[in-house]
Backbone as JSON, one array per atom type, in Angstrom:
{
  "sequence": "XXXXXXXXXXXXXXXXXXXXXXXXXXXXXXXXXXXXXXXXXXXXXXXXXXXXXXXXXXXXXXXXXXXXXXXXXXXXXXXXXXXXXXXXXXXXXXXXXXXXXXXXXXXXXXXXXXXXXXXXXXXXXXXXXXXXXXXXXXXXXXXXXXXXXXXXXXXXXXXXXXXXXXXXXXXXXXXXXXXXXXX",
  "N": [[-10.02, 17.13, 5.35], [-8.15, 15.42, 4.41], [-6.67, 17.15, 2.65], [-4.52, 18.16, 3.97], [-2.27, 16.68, 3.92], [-1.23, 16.74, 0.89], [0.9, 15.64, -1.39], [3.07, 17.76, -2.67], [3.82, 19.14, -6.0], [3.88, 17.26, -6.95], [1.66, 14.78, -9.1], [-1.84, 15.6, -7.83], [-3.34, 13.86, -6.98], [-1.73, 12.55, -5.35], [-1.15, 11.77, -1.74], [0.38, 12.18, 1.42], [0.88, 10.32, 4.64], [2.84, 11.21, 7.07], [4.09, 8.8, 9.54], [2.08, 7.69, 10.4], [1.24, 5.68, 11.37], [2.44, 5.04, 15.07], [5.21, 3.82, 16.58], [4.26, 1.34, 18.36], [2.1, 0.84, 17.12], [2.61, 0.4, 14.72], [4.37, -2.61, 14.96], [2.74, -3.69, 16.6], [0.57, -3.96, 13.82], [2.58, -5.58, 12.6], [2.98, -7.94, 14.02], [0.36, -9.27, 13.84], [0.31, -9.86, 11.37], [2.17, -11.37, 10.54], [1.83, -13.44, 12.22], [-0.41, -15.18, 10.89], [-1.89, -18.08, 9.73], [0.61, -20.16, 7.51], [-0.95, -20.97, 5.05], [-2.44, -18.53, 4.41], [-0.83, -17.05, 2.67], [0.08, -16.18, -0.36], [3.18, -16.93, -2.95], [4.71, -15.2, -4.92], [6.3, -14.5, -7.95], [8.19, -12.3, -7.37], [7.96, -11.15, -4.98], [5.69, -12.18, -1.5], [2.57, -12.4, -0.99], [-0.55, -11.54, 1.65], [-4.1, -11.84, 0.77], [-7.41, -10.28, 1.75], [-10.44, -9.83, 2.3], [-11.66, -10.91, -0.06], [-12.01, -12.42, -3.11], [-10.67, -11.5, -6.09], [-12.01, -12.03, -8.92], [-12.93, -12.03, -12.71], [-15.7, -11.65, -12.95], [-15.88, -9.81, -10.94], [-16.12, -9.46, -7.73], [-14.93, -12.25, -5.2], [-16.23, -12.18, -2.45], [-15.23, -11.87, 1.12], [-15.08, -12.1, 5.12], [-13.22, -10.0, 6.11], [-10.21, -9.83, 8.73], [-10.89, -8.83, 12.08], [-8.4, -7.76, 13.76], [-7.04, -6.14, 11.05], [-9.24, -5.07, 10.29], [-9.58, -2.3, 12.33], [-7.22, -0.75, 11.07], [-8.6, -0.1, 8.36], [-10.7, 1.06, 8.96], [-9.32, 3.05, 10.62], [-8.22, 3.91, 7.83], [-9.98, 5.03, 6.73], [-11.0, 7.15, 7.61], [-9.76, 8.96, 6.91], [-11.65, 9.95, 4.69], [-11.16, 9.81, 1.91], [-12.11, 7.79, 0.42], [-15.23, 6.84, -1.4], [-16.86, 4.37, -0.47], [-16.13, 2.64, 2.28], [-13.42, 0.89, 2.52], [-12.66, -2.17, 0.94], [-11.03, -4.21, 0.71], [-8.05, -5.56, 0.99], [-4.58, -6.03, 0.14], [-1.37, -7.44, 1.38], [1.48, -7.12, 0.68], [4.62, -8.69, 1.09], [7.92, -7.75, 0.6], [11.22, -8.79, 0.08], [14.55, -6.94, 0.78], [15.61, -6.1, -2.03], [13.75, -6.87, -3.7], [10.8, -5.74, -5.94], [7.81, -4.39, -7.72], [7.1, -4.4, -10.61], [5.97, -1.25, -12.45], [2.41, -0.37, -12.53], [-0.98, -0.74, -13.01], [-3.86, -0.86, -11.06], [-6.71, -3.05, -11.13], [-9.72, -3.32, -12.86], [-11.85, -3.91, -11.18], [-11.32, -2.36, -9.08], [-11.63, 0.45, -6.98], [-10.76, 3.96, -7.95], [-9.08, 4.77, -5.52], [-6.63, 4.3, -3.88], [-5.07, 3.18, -0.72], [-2.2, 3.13, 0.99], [0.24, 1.28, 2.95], [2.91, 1.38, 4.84], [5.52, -1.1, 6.37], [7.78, -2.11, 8.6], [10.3, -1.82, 7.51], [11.46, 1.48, 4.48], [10.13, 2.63, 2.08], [9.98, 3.57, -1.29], [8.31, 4.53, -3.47], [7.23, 4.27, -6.51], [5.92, 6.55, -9.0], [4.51, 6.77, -12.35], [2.99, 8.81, -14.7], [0.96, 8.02, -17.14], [-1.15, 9.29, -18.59], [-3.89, 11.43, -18.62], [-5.25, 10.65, -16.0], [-4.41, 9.0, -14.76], [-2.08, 7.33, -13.13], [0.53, 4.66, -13.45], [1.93, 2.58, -10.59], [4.6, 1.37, -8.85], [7.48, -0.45, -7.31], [11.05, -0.61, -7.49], [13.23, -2.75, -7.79], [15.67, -3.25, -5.39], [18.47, -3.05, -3.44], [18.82, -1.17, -1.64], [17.93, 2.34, -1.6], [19.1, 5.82, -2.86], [18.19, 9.02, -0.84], [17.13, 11.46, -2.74], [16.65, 14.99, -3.64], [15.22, 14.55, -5.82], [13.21, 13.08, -5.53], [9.47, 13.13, -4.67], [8.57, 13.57, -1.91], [10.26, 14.8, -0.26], [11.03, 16.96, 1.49], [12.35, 18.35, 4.49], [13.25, 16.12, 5.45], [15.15, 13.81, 7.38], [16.72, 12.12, 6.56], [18.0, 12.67, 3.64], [19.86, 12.69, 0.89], [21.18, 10.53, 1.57], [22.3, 7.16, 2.13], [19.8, 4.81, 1.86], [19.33, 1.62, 3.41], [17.84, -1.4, 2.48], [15.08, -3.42, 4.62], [13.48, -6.21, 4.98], [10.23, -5.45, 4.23], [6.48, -4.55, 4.24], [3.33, -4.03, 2.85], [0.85, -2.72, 2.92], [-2.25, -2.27, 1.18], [-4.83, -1.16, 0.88], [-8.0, -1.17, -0.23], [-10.79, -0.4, -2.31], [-13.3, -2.48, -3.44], [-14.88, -2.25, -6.44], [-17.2, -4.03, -7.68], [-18.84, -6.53, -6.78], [-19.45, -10.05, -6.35], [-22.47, -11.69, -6.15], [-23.73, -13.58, -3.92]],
  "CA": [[-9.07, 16.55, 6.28], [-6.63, 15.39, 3.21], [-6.01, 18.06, 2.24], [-3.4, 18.95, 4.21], [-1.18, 15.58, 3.51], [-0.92, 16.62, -0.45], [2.35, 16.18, -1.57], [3.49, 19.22, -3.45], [4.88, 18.76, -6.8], [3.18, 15.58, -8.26], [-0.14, 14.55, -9.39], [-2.78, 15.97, -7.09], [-4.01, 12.6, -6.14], [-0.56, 12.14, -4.05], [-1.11, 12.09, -0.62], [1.67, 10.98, 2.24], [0.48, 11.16, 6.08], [4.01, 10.87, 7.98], [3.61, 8.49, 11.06], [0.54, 7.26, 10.49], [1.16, 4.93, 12.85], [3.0, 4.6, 16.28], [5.96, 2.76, 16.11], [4.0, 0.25, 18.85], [0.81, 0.2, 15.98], [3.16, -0.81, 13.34], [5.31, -3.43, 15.57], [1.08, -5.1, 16.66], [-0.34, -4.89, 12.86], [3.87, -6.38, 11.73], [3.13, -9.48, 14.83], [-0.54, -10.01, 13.66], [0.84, -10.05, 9.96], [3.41, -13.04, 10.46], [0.96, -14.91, 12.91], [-1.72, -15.94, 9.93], [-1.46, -19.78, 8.49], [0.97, -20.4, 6.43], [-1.96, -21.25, 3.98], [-2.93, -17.5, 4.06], [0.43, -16.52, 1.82], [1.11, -16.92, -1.83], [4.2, -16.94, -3.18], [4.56, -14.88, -6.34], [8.3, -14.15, -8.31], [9.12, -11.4, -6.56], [7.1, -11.34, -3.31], [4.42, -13.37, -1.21], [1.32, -11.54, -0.28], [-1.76, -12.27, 1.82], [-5.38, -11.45, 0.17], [-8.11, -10.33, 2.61], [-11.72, -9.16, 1.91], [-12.56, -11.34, -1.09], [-10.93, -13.22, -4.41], [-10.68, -11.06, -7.32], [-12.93, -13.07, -10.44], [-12.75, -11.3, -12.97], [-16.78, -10.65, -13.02], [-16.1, -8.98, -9.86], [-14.69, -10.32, -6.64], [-16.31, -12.71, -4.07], [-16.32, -11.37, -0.58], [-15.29, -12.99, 2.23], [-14.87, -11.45, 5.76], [-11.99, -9.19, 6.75], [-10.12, -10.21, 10.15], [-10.7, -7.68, 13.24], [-7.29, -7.09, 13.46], [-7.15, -5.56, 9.71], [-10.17, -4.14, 10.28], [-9.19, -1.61, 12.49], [-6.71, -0.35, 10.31], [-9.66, 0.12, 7.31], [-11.46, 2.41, 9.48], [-8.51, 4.19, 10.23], [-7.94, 4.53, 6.57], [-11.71, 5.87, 5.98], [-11.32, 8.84, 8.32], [-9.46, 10.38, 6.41], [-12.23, 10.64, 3.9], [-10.59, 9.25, 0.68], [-12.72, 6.38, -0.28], [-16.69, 7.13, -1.1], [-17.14, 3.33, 0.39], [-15.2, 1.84, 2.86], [-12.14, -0.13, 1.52], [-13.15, -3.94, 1.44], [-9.97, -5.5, 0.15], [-6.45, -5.48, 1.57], [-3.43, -6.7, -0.49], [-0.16, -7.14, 1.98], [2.73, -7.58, 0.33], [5.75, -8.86, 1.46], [9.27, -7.54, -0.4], [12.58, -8.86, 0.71], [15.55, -6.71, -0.03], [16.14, -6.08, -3.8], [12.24, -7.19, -4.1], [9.86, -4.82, -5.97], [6.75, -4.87, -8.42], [6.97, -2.94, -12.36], [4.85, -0.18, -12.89], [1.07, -1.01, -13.16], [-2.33, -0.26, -12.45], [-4.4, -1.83, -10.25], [-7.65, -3.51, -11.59], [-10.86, -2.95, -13.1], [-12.75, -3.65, -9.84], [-10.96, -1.64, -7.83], [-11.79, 1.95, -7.38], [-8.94, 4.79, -8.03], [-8.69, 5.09, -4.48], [-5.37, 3.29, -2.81], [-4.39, 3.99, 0.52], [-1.3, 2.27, 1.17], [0.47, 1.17, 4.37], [4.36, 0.79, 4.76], [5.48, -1.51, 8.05], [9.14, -2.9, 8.65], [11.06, -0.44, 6.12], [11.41, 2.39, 4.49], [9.91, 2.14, 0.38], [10.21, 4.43, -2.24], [6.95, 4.03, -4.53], [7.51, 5.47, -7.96], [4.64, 7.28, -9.94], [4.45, 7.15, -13.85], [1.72, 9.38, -15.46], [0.17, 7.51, -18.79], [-2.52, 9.41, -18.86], [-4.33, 12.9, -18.1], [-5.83, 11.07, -14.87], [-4.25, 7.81, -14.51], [-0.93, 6.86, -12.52], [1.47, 3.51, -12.78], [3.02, 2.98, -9.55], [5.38, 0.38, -8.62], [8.62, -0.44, -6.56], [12.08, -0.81, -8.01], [13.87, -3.72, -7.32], [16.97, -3.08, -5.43], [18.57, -3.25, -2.3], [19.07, -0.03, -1.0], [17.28, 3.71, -2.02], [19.21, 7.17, -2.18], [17.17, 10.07, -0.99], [17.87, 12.84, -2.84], [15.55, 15.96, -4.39], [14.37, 14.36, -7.07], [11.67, 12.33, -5.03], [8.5, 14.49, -4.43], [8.32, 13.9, -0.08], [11.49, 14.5, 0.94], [10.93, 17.86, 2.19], [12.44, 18.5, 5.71], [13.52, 14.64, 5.47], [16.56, 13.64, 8.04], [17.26, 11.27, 5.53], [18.47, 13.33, 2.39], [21.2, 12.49, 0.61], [22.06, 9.68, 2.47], [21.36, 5.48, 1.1], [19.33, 3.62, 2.93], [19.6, -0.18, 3.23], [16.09, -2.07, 2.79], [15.23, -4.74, 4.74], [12.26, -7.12, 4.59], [9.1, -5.07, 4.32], [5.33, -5.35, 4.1], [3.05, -3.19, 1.85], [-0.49, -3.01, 3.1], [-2.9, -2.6, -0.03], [-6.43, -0.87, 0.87], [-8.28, -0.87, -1.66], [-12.27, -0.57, -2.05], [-13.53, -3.18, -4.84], [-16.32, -1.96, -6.7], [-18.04, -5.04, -7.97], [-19.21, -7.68, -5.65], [-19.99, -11.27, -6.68], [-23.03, -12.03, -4.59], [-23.59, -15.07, -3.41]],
  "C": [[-7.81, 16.07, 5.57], [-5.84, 16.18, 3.01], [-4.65, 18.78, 2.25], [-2.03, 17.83, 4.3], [-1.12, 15.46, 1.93], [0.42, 16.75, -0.66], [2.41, 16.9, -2.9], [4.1, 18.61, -4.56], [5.06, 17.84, -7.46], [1.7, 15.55, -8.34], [-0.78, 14.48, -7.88], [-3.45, 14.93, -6.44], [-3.14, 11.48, -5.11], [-0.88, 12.38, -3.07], [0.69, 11.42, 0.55], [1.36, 11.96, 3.9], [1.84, 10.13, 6.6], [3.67, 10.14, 9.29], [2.64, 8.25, 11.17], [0.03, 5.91, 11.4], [1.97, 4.91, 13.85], [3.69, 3.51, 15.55], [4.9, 1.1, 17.46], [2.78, -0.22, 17.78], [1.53, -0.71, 15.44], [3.51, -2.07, 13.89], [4.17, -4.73, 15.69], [1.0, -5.26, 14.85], [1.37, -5.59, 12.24], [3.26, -8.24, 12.44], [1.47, -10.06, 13.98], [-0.7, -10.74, 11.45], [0.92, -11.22, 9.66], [2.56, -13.87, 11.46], [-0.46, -15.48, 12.03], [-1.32, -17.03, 10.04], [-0.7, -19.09, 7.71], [0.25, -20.29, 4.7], [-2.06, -19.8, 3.5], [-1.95, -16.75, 2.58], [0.64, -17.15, 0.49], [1.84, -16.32, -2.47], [4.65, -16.42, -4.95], [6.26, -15.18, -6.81], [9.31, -13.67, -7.38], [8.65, -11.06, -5.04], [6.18, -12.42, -3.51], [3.36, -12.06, -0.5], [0.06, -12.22, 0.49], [-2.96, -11.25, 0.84], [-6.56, -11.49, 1.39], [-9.04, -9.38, 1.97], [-12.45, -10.0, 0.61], [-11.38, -11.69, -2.41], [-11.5, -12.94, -5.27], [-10.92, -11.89, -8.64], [-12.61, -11.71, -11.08], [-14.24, -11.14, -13.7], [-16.94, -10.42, -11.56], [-15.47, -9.88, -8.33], [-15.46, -10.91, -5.35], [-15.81, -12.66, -2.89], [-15.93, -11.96, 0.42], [-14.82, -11.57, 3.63], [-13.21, -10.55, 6.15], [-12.09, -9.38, 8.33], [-10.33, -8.81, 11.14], [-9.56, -6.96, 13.26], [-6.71, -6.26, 12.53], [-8.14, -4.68, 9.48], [-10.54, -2.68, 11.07], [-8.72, -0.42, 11.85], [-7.42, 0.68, 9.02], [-10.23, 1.39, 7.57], [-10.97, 3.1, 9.76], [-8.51, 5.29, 8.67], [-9.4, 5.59, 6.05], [-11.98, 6.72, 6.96], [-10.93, 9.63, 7.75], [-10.2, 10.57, 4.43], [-12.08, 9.93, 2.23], [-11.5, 8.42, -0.08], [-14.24, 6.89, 0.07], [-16.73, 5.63, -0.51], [-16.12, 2.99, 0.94], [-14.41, 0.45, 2.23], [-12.58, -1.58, 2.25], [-12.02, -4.96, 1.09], [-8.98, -5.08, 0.52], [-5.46, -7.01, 1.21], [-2.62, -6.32, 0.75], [0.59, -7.98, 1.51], [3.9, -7.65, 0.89], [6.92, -8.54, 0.77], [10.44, -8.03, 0.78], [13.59, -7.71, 0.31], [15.97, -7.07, -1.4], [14.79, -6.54, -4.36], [11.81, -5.96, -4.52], [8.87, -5.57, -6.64], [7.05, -3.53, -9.04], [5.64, -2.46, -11.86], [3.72, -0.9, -13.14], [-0.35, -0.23, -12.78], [-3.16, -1.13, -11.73], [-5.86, -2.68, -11.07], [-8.67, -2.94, -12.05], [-11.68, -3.09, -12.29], [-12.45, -3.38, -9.46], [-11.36, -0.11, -8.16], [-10.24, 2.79, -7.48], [-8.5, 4.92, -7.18], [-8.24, 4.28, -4.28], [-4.96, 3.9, -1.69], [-3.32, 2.83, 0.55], [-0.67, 2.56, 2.7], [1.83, 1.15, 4.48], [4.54, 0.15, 5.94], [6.83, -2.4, 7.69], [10.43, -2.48, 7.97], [10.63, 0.55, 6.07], [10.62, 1.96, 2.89], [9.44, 3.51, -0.18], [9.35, 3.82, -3.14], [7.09, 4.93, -5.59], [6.08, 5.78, -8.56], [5.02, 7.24, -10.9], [2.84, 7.86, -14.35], [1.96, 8.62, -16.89], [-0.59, 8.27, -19.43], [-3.33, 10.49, -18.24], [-4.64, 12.4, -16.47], [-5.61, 9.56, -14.42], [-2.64, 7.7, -14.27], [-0.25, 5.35, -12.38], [1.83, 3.89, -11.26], [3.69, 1.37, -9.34], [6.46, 1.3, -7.59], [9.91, -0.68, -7.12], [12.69, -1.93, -7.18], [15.6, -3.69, -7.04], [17.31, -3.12, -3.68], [18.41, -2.22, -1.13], [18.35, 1.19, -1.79], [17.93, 5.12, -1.58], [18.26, 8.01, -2.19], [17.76, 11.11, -1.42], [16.32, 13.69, -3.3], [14.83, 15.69, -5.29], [13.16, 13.39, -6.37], [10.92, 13.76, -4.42], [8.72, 15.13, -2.55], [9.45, 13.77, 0.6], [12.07, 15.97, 1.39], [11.48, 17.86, 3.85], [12.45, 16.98, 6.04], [15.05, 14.59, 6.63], [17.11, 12.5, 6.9], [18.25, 11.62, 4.21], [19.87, 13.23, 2.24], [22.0, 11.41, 1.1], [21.43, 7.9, 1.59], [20.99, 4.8, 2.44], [19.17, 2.14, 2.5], [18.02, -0.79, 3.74], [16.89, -2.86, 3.5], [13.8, -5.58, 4.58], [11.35, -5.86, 5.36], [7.43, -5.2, 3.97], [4.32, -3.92, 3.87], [1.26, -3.31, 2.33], [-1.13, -2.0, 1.87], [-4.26, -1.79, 0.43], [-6.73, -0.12, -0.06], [-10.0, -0.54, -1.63], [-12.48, -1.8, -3.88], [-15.14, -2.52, -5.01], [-17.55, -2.65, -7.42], [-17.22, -6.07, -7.28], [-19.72, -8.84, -6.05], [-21.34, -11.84, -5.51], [-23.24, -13.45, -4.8], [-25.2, -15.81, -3.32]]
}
């Protein structure tokens, strides 16, 4: 069922499903986003993110429930196959304009599988290969993004060639963790 959202022309473990949500999906999971607590949000350098599914220890990560509303989403993400277990952790990051996050890798409890979400913008996610089978990715910190040829998915883009102007966006994170602190 992936298969056919590979993007051409980068590491094989690129996917990108266009429209993966309704602009009314995105608009519900943007309102159920910004209606958490306050409490739920912390406030890094360069963004604030919430944490849902469990708090990354670093002998493994202790569990807590994922909301309904988010959970939806999850099971979306695990139709299309990607993840041998269903993704239990969801990072959403918040970027303002000229916000990103350097190149990195994600954790040692997480599996290689990321599905990611975009909602409120447009974002340009860079890839670095390190490594026969291992990918950085990050965001560049800037205000605006030209599209030109040199990004992999901008095939049959209305966009091309043209700059687009961020504005505040929000980065959903599904992730699967593969050690569980039990309780």
């Amino acid at each position: 069922m992936l298969e056919k959202f590979r993007v051409e022309n980068c590491p094989d473990s690129v996917y990108y499903i266009q429209n993966f949500l309704t602009v009314e999906d995105e608009n519900l999971l943007l309102k159920s986003v910004y209606n958490v607590p306050q409490t739920k949000w912390t406030q890094l350098s360069r963004r604030r993110l919430q944490n849902w599914g469990g708090v990354p220890h670093h002998n493994g990560m202790i569990p807590e429930a994922i909301p309904q509303w988010l959970q939806k989403w999850i099971e979306k993400v695990a139709e299309f196959q990607a993840f041998s277990n269903l993704p239990n952790h969801v990072l959403i990051n918040e970027y303002k304009p000229s916000e990103g996050i350097m190149p990195h890798l994600d954790g040692p409890l997480y599996s290689s599988t990321i599905a990611t979400i975009n909602l409120g913008s447009h974002t340009v996610l860079n890839f670095y290969k390190i490594h026969l089978c291992k990918l950085l990715h990050g965001i560049d910190e800037r205000d605006e993004d030209f599209i030109d040829n040199s990004m992999f998915n901008v095939q049959n883009n209305d966009f091309m060639n043209q700059t687009l102007k961020r504005s505040t966006r929000c980065f959903s994170h599904n992730k699967a963790c593969t050690e569980n602190i039990k309780n």
